[in-house]
PDB file of C-alpha atoms in Angstrom:
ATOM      1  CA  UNK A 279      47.254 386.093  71.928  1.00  0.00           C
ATOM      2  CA  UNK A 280      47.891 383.933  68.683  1.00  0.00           C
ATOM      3  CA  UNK A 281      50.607 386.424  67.072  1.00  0.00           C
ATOM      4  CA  UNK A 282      53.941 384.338  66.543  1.00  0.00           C
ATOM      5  CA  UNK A 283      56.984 386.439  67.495  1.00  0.00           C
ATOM      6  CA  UNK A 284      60.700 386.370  65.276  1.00  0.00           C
ATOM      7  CA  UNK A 285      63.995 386.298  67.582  1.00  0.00           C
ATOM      8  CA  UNK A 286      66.907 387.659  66.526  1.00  0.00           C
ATOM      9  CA  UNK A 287      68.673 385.315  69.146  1.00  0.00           C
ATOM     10  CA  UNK A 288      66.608 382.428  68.936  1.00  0.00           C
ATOM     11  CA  UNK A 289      65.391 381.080  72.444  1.00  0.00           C
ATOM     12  CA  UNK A 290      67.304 378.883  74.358  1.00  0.00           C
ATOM     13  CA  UNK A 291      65.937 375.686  76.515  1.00  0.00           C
ATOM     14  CA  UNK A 292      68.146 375.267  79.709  1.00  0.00           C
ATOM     15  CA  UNK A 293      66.835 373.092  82.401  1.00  0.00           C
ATOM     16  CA  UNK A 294      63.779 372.357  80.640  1.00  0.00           C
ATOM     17  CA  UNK A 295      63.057 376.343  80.953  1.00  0.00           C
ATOM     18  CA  UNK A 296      62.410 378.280  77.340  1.00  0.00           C
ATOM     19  CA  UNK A 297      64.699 381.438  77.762  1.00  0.00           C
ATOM     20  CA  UNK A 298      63.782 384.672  75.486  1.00  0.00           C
ATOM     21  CA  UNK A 299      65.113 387.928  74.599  1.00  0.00           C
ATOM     22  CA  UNK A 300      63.253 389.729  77.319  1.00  0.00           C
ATOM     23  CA  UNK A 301      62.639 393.065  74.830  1.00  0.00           C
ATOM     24  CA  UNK A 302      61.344 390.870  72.034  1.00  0.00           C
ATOM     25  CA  UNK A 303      58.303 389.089  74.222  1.00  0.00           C
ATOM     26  CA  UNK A 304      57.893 392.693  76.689  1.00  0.00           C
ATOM     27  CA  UNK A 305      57.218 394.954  73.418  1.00  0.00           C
ATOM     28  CA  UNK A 306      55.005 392.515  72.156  1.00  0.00           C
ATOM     29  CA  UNK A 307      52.795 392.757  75.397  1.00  0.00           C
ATOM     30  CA  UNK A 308      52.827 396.860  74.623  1.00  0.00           C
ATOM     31  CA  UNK A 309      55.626 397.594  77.545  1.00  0.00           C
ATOM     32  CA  UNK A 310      58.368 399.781  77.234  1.00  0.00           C
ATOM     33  CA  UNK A 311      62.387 398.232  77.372  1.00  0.00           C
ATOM     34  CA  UNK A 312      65.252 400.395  78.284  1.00  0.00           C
ATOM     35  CA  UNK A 313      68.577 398.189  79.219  1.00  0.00           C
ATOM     36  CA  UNK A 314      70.940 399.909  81.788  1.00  0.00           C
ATOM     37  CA  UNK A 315      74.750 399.096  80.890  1.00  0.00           C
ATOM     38  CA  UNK A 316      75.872 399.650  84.980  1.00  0.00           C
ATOM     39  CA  UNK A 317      73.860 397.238  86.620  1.00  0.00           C
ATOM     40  CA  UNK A 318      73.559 394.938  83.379  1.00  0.00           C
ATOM     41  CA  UNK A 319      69.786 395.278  83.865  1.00  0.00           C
ATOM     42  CA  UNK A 320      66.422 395.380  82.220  1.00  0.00           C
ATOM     43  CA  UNK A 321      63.557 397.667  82.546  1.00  0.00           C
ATOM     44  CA  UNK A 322      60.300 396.856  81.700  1.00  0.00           C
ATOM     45  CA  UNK A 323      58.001 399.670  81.765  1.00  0.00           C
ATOM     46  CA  UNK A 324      54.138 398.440  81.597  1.00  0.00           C
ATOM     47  CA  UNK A 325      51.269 400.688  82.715  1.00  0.00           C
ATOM     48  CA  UNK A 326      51.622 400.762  86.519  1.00  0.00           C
ATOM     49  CA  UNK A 327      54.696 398.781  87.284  1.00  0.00           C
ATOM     50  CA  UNK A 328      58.415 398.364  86.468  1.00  0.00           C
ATOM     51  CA  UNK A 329      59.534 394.645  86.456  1.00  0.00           C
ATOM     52  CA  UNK A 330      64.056 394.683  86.449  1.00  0.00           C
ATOM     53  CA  UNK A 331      65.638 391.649  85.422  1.00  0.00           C
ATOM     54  CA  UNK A 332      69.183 391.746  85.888  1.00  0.00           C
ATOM     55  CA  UNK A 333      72.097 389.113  84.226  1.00  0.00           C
ATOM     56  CA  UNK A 334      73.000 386.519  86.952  1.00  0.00           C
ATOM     57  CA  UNK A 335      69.937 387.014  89.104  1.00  0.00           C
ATOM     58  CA  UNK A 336      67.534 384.241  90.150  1.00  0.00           C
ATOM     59  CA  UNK A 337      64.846 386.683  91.372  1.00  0.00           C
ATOM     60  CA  UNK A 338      62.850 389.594  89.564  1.00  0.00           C
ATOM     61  CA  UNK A 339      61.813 392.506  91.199  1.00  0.00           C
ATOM     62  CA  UNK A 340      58.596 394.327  90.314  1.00  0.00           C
ATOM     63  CA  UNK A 341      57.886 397.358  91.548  1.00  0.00           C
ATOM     64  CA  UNK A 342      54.301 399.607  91.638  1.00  0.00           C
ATOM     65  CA  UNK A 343      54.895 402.764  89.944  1.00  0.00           C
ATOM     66  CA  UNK A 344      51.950 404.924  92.043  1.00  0.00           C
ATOM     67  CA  UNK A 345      52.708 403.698  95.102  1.00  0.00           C
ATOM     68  CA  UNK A 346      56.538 403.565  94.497  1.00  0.00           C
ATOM     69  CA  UNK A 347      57.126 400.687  96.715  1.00  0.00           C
ATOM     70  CA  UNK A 348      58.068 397.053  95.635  1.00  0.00           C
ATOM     71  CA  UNK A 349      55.324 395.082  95.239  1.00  0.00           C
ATOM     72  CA  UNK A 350      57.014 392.015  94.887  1.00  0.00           C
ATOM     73  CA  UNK A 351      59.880 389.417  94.389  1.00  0.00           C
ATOM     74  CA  UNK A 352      59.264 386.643  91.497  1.00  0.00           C
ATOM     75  CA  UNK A 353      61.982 383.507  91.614  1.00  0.00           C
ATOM     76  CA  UNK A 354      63.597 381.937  88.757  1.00  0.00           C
ATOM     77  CA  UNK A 355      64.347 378.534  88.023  1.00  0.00           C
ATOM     78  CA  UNK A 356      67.215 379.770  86.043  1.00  0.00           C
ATOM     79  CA  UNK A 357      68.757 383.090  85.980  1.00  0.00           C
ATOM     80  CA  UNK A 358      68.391 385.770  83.393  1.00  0.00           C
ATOM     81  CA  UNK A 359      71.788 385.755  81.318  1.00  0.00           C
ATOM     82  CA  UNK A 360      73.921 387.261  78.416  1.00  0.00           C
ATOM     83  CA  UNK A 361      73.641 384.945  75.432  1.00  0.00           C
ATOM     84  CA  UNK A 362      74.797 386.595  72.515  1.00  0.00           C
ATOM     85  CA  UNK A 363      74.227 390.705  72.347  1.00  0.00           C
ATOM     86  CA  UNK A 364      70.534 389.992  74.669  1.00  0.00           C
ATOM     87  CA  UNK A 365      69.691 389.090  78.001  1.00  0.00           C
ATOM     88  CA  UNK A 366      67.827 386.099  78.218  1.00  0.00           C
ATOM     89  CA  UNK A 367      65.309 384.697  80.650  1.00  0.00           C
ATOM     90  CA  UNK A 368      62.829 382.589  81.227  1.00  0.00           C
ATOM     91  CA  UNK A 369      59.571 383.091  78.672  1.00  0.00           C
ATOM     92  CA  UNK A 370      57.366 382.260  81.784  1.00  0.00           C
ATOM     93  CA  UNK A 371      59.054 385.219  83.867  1.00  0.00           C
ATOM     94  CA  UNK A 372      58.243 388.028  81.553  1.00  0.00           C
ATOM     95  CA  UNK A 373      54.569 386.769  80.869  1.00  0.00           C
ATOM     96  CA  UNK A 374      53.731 386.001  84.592  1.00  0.00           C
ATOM     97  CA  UNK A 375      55.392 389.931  85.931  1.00  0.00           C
ATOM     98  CA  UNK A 376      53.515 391.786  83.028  1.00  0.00           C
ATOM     99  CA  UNK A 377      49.910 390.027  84.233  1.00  0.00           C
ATOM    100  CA  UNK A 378      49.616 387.340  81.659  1.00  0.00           C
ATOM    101  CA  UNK A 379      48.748 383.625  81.431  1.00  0.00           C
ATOM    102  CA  UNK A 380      51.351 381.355  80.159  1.00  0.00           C
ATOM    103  CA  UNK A 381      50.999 377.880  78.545  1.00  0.00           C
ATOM    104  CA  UNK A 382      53.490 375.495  77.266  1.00  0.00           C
ATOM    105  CA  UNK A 383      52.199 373.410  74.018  1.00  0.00           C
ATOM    106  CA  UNK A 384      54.176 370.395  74.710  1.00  0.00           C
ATOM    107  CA  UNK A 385      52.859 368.827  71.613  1.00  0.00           C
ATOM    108  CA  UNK A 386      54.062 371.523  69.183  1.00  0.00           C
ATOM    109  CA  UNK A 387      57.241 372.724  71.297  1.00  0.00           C
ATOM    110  CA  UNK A 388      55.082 376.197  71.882  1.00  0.00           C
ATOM    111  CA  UNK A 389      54.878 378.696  74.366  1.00  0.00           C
ATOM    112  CA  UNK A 390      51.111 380.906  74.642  1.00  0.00           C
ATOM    113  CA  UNK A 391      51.014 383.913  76.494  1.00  0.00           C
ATOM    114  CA  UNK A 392      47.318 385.180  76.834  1.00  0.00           C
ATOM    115  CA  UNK A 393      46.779 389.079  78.135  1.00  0.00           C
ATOM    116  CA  UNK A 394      44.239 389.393  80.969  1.00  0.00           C
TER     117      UNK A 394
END
C-alpha cells in the first residue's frame, strides 16, 4: 500500500522468485509472528487465520481460526528456507495467504502488495 519496507536480510531472487523475511512483510500487513524452534516453523497470526510456513517445505498451510479446520494448502515454487538468522520465502506467498494482491514492477525491480 505504497510504504517501502527495510530488511535486515535483504531479499533473495532464486528461480526468478523474490524471497523475504516472512516477519518483516507479515507485521507490515498488521499480523502477528511467533517462530517455533521444534518444527523450524512460522506462525502468522492475522485476524481469522493462522498461515505456518515451515524451512524446507514447498506448501503452506493456512488454517481458519473459528472453525479450527484447515482451510487450505498454498504451493510454492520454491521452498521457504534458512538464509542467514530468518526464514525466507517467497514475497508472493505471504501476500497471497494474508488476503492481499501482489504485483511485480518489472520495470523498477519492485514488488506491490495491496490490502483488500
Amino acid at each position: 500500500n505504497g510504504n517501502t519496507l527495510e530488511f535486515d536480510q535483504p531479499p533473495v531472487m532464486l528461480n526468478d522468485r523474490v524471497m523475504v523475511p516472512v516477519r518483516v512483510v507479515a507485521e507490515a500487513m498488521g499480523s502477528t509472528v511467533e517462530w517455533d524452534e521444534a518444527t523450524h516453523s512460522a506462525f502468522i497470526f492475522c485476524s481469522d487465520r493462522v498461515v505456518v510456513f515451515q524451512n524446507g517445505s514447498a506448501s503452506v498451510t493456512i488454517y481458519d481460526t473459528l472453525m479450527e479446520k484447515v482451510l487450505r494448502t498454498y504451493e510454492l515454487d520454491v521452498p521457504s528456507q534458512k538464509i542467514g538468522d530468518r526464514t525466507l520465502t517467497p514475497v508472493r506467498a505471504i501476500g497471497e495467504c494474508l488476503g492481499a494482491v501482489v504485483d511485480w514492477d518489472e520495470a523498477t525491480q519492485t514488488v506491490n502488495i495491496y490490502m483488500q
